[in-house]
Coordinates of C-alpha atoms in Angstrom, one line a residue:
X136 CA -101.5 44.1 -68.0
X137 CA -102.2 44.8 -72.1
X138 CA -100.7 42.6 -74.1
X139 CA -97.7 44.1 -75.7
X140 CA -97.2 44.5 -80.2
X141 CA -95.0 41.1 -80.9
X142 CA -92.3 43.1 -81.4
X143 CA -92.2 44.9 -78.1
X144 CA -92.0 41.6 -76.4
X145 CA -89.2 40.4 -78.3
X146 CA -87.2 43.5 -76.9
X147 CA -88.6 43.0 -73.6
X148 CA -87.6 39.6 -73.4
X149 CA -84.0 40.2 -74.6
X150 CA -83.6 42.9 -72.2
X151 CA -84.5 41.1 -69.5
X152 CA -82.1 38.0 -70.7
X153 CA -79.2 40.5 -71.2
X154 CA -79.1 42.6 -67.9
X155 CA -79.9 38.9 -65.9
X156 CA -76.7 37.6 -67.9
X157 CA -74.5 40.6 -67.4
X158 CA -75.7 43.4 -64.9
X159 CA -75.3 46.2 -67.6
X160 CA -77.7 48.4 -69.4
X161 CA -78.2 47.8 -72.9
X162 CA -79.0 49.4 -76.4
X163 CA -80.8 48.8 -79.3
X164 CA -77.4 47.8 -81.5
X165 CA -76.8 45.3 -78.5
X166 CA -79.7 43.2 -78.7
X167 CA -79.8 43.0 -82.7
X168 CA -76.2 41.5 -82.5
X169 CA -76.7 39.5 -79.3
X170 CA -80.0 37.9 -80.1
X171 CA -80.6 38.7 -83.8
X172 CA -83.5 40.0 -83.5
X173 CA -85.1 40.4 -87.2
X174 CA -84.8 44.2 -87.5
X175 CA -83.0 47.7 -87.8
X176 CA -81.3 49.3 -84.2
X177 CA -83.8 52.2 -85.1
X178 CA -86.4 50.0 -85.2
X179 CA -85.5 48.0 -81.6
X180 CA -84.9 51.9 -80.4
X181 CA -88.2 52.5 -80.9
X182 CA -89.4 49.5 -79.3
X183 CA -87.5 50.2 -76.6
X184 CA -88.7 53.7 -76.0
X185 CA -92.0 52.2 -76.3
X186 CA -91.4 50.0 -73.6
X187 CA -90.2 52.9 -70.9
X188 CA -93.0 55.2 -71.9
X189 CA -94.8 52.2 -70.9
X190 CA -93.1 51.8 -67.3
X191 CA -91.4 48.5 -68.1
X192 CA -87.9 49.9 -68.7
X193 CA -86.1 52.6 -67.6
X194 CA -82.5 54.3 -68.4
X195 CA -80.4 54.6 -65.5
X196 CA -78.1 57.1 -67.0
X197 CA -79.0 59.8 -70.0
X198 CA -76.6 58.5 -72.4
X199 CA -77.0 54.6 -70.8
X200 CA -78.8 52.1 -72.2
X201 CA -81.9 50.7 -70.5
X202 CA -82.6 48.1 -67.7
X203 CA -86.0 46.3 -67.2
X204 CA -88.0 47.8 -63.9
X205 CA -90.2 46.3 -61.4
X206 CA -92.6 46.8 -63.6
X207 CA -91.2 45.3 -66.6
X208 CA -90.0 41.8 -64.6
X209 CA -93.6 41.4 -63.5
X210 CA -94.3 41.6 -67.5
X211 CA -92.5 39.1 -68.4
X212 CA -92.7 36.9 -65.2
X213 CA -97.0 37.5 -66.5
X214 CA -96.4 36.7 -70.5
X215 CA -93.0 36.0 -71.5
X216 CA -91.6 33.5 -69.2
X217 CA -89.8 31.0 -70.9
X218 CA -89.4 27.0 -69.9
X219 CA -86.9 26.1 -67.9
X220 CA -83.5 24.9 -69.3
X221 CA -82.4 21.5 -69.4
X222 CA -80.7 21.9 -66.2
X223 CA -84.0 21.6 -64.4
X224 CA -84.8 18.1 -65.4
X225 CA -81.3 17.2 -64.3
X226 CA -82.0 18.5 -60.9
X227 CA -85.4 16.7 -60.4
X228 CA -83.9 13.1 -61.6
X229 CA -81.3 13.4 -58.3
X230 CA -84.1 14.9 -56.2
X231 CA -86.0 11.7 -57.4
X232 CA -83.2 9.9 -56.2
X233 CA -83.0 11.3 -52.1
X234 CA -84.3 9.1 -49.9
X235 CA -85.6 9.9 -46.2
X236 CA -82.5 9.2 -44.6
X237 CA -82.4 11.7 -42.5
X238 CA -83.3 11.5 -38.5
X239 CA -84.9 14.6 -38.7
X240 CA -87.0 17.0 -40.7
X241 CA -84.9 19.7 -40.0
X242 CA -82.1 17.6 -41.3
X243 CA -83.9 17.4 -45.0
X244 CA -85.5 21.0 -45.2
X245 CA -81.4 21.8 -44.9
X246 CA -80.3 19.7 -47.4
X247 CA -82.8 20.4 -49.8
X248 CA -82.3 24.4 -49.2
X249 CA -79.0 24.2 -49.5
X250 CA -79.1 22.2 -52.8
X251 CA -81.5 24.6 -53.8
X252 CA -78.8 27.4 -53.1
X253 CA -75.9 25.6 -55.1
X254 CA -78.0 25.5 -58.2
X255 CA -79.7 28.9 -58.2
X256 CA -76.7 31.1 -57.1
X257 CA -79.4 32.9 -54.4
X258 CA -80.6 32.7 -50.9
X259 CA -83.5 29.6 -50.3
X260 CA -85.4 29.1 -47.2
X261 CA -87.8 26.8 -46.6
X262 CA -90.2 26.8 -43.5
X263 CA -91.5 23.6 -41.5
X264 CA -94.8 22.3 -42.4
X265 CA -97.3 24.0 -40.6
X266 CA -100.9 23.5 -39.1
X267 CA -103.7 26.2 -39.4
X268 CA -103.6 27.0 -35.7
X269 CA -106.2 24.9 -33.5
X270 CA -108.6 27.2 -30.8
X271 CA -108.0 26.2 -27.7
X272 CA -111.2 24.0 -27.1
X273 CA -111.0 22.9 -22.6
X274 CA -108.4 23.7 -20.2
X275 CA -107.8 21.0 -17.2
X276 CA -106.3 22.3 -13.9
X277 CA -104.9 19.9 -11.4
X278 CA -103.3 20.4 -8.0
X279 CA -100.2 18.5 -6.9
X280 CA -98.3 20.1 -4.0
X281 CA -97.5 23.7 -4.3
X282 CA -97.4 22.7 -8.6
X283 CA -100.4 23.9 -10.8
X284 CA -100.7 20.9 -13.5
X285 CA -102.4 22.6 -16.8
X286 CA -103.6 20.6 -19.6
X287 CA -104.5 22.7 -22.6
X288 CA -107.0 20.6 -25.6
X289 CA -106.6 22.2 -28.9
X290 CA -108.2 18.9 -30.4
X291 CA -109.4 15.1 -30.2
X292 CA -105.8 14.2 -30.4
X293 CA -103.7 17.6 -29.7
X294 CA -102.9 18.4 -26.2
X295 CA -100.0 20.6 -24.3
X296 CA -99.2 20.5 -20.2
X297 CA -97.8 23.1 -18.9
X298 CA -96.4 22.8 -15.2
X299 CA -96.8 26.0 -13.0
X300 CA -96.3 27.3 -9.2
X301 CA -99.9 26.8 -7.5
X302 CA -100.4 30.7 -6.3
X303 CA -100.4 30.9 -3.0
X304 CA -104.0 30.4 -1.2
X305 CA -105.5 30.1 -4.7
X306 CA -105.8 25.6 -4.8
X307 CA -109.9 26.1 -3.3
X308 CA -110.2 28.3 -6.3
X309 CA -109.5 25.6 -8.6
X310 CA -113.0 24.4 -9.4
X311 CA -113.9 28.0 -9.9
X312 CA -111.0 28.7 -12.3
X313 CA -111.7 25.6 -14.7
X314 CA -115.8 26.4 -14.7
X315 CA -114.8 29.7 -16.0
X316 CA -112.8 28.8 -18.6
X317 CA -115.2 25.8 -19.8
X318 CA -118.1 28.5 -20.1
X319 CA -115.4 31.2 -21.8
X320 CA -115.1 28.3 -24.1
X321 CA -118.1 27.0 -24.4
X322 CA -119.2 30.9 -25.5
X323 CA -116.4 31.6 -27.6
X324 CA -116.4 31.2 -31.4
X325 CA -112.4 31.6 -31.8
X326 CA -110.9 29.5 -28.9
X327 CA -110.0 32.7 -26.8
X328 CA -110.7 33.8 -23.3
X329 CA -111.9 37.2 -22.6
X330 CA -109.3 37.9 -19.5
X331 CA -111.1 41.5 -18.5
X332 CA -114.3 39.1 -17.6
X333 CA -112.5 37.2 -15.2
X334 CA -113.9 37.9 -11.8
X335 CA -112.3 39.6 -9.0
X336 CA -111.8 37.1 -6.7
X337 CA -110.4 35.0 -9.4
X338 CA -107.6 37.5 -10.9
X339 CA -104.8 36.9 -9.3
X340 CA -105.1 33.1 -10.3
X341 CA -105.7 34.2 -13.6
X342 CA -103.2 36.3 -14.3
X343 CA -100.8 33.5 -13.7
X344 CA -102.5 31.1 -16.1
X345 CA -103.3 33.8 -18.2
X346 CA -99.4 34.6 -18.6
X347 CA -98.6 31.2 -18.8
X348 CA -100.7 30.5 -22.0
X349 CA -99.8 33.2 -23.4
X350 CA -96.3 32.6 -23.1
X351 CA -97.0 28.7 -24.5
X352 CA -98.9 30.0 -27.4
X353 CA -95.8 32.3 -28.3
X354 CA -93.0 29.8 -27.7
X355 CA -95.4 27.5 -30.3
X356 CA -96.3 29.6 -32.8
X357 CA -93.0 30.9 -33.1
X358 CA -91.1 27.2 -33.1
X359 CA -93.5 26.3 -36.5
X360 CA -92.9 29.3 -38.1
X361 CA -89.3 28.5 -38.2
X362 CA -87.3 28.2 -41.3
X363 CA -83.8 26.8 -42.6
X364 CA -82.1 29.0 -44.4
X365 CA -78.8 28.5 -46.8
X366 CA -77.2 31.2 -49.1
X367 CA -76.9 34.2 -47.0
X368 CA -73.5 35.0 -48.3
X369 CA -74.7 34.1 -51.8
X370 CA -77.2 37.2 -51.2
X371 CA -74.9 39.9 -50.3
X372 CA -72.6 38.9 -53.0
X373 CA -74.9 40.3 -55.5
X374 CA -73.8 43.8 -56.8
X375 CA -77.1 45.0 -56.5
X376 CA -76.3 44.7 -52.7
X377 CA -72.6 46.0 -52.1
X378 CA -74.3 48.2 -49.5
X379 CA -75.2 46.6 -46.4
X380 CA -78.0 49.0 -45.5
X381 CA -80.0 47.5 -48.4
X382 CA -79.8 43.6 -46.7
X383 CA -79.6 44.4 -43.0
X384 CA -83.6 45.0 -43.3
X385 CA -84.0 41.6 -44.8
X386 CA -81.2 39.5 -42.1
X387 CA -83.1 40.8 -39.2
X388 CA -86.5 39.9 -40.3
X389 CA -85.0 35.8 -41.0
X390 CA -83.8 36.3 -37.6
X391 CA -86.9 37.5 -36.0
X392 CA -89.6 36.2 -38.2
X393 CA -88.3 34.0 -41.2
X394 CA -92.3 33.2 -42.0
X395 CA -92.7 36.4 -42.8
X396 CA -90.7 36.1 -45.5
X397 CA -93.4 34.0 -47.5
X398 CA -97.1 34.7 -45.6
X399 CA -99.3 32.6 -45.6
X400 CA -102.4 35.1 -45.8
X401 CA -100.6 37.0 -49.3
X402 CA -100.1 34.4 -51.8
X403 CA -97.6 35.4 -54.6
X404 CA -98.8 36.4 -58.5
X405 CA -97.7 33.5 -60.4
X406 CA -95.2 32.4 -57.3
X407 CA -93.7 35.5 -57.8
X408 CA -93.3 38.9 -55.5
X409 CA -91.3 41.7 -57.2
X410 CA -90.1 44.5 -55.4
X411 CA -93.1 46.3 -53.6
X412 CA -95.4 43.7 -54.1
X413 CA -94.2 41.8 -51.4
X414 CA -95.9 43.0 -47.9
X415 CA -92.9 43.1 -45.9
X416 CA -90.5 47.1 -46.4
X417 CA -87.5 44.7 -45.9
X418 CA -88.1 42.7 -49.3
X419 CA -88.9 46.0 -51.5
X420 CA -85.2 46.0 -53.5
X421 CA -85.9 42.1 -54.1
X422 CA -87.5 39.5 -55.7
X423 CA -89.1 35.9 -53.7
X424 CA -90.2 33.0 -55.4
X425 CA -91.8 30.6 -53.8
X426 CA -93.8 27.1 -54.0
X427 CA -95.8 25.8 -51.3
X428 CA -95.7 22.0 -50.0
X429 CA -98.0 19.9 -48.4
X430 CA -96.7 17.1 -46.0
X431 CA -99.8 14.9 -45.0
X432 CA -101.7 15.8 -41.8
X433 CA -99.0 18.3 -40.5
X434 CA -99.9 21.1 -42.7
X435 CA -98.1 23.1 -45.2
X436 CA -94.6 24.6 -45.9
X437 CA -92.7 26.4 -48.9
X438 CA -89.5 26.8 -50.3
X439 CA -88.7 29.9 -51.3
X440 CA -85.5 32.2 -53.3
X441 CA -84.6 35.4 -52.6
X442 CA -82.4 37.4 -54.9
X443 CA -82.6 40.8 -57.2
X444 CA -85.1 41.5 -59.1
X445 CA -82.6 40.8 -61.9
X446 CA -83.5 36.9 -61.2
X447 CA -83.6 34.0 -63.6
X448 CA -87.6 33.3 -62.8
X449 CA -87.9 30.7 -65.1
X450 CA -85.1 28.3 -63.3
X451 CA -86.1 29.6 -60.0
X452 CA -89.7 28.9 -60.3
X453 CA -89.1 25.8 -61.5
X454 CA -86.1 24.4 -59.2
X455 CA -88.2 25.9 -56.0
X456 CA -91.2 23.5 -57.1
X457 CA -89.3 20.8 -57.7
X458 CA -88.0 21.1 -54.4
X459 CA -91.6 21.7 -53.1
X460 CA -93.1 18.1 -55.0
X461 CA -89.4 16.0 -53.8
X462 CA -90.7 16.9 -50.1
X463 CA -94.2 16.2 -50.5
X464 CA -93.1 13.0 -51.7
X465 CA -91.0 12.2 -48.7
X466 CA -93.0 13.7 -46.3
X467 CA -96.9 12.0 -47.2

């Protein structure tokens, strides 16, 4: 984005500070008192006008003063962004302080999201460390009884066994079913097996294993992409969101897929996504920050706010990596 004239971003700035402080459009005479700002109302006017001819503010109402847009937030977030308040180092010297006490990593990722909720004022979620997933590299097949013992390898040190009914008549074709899948495999460049190529004799056997993986691959993927989240109530407390239709979107994606919420595949500008910039419909009236984490061999995470786009990004941004560098600390 062009850089704005100095005095533009003065009035951009204050903007932003005013309607984050009070939810209310605002005129020129407004910011002169409230900031003094070093010139005439006429003069701020024009700056102002300026500013919504450029797309980063608009006026709500004819006779109302004017609000920052999408546009404008992204802006500032860009070129004005402050550093944080004083508050911030308060909140890293007690995260310095937390200790792994916890039995489990579920128990910390809550704690820290919903500390990370009482000092914000907004919603925080914070997903589990999590692996690039591993191809499926040999799959072992063993009959016991009438039960179908399946080892998957996904690595040197990274196995799953699954425990099936044996199909019935299907325990000669054993042998069979394990040299296809070594030479799907062995052929393969992404760790998948090309089901349609199984051959005849072979598919009903395959179908069961084939639904079984499947079905293991889900349950996995969807246990790591997992996320704690605090602040719900927080959320819909915000004016911006009085009506429900606006955060029913966003709820029933954290139910169904909370990852989605910060992927992996779309990093943020700046740690930032503003209105339509995230990728998701459901997060188009809001605003996520977010700061990834790294927790030794087990992959990566990130703690995330979400809130209006009438956010303080400076606190947010820096209380969601402070968060993010306390649990690398605890978790390398």
């Amino acid at each position: 984005m062009d850089t704005l004239p100095n005095r533009q971003q003065e009035v951009l700035r204050a903007t932003v500070h005013h309607y984050v402080d009070t939810i209310e459009p605002v005129g020129s005479r407004t910011l002169v008192q409230r900031f003094g700002l070093k010139a005439s109302s006429a003069t701020v006017r024009s700056a102002m006008g300026a500013l919504e001819q450029r797309g980063l503010l608009t006026q709500p109402h004819t006779s109302a003063g004017r609000v920052p847009s999408a546009r404008g937030y992204r802006h500032y977030v860009d070129c004005l962004l402050p550093k944080p308040g004083a508050a911030v180092q308060h909140l890293e010297q007690e995260l310095t302080q937390i200790s792994l006490r916890w039995a489990a990593l579920d128990d910390l990722l809550q704690q820290m999201a919903r500390r990370l909720t009482d000092f914000t004022g907004l919603m925080s979620l914070i997903t589990r460390p999590q692996r690039s997933t591993p191809s499926l590299q040999a799959v072992r097949l063993v009959c016991s009884g009438d039960r179908l013992l399946v080892m998957l390898v996904e690595s040197s040190n990274q196995a799953s066994h699954l425990n099936l009914r044996l199909p019935h008549g299907s325990g000669h074709q054993l042998e069979a079913m394990e040299t296809w899948t070594r030479r799907q495999l062995d052929s393969s460049r992404d760790g998948n097996l090309d089901w349609n190529s199984l051959p005849l004799q072979l598919q009903p056997f395959g179908r069961v294993l084939e639904d079984a993986i499947s079905s293991h691959q889900q349950l996995k993927q969807a246990e790591e992409t997992a996320a704690l989240v605090h602040g719900v109530s927080r959320l819909i407390a915000q004016p911006e969101f009085i009506d429900s239709s606006l955060v029913r979107p966003l709820l029933e994606l954290v139910d169904q897929r909370p990852g989605a919420l910060v992927p992996a595949d779309h990093p943020p500008e700046r740690g930032v996504w503003i209105g339509e910039e995230h990728p998701e419909p459901a997060l188009q009236q809001f605003s996520v920050v977010q700061a990834p984490y790294r927790s030794g061999s087990e992959g990566i995470g990130h703690v995330a706010l979400i809130g209006p786009m009438r956010m303080a990004y400076a606190t947010g941004l820096a209380a969601a990596r402070s968060v993010a560098r306390a649990l690398e600390r605890l978790l390398s």
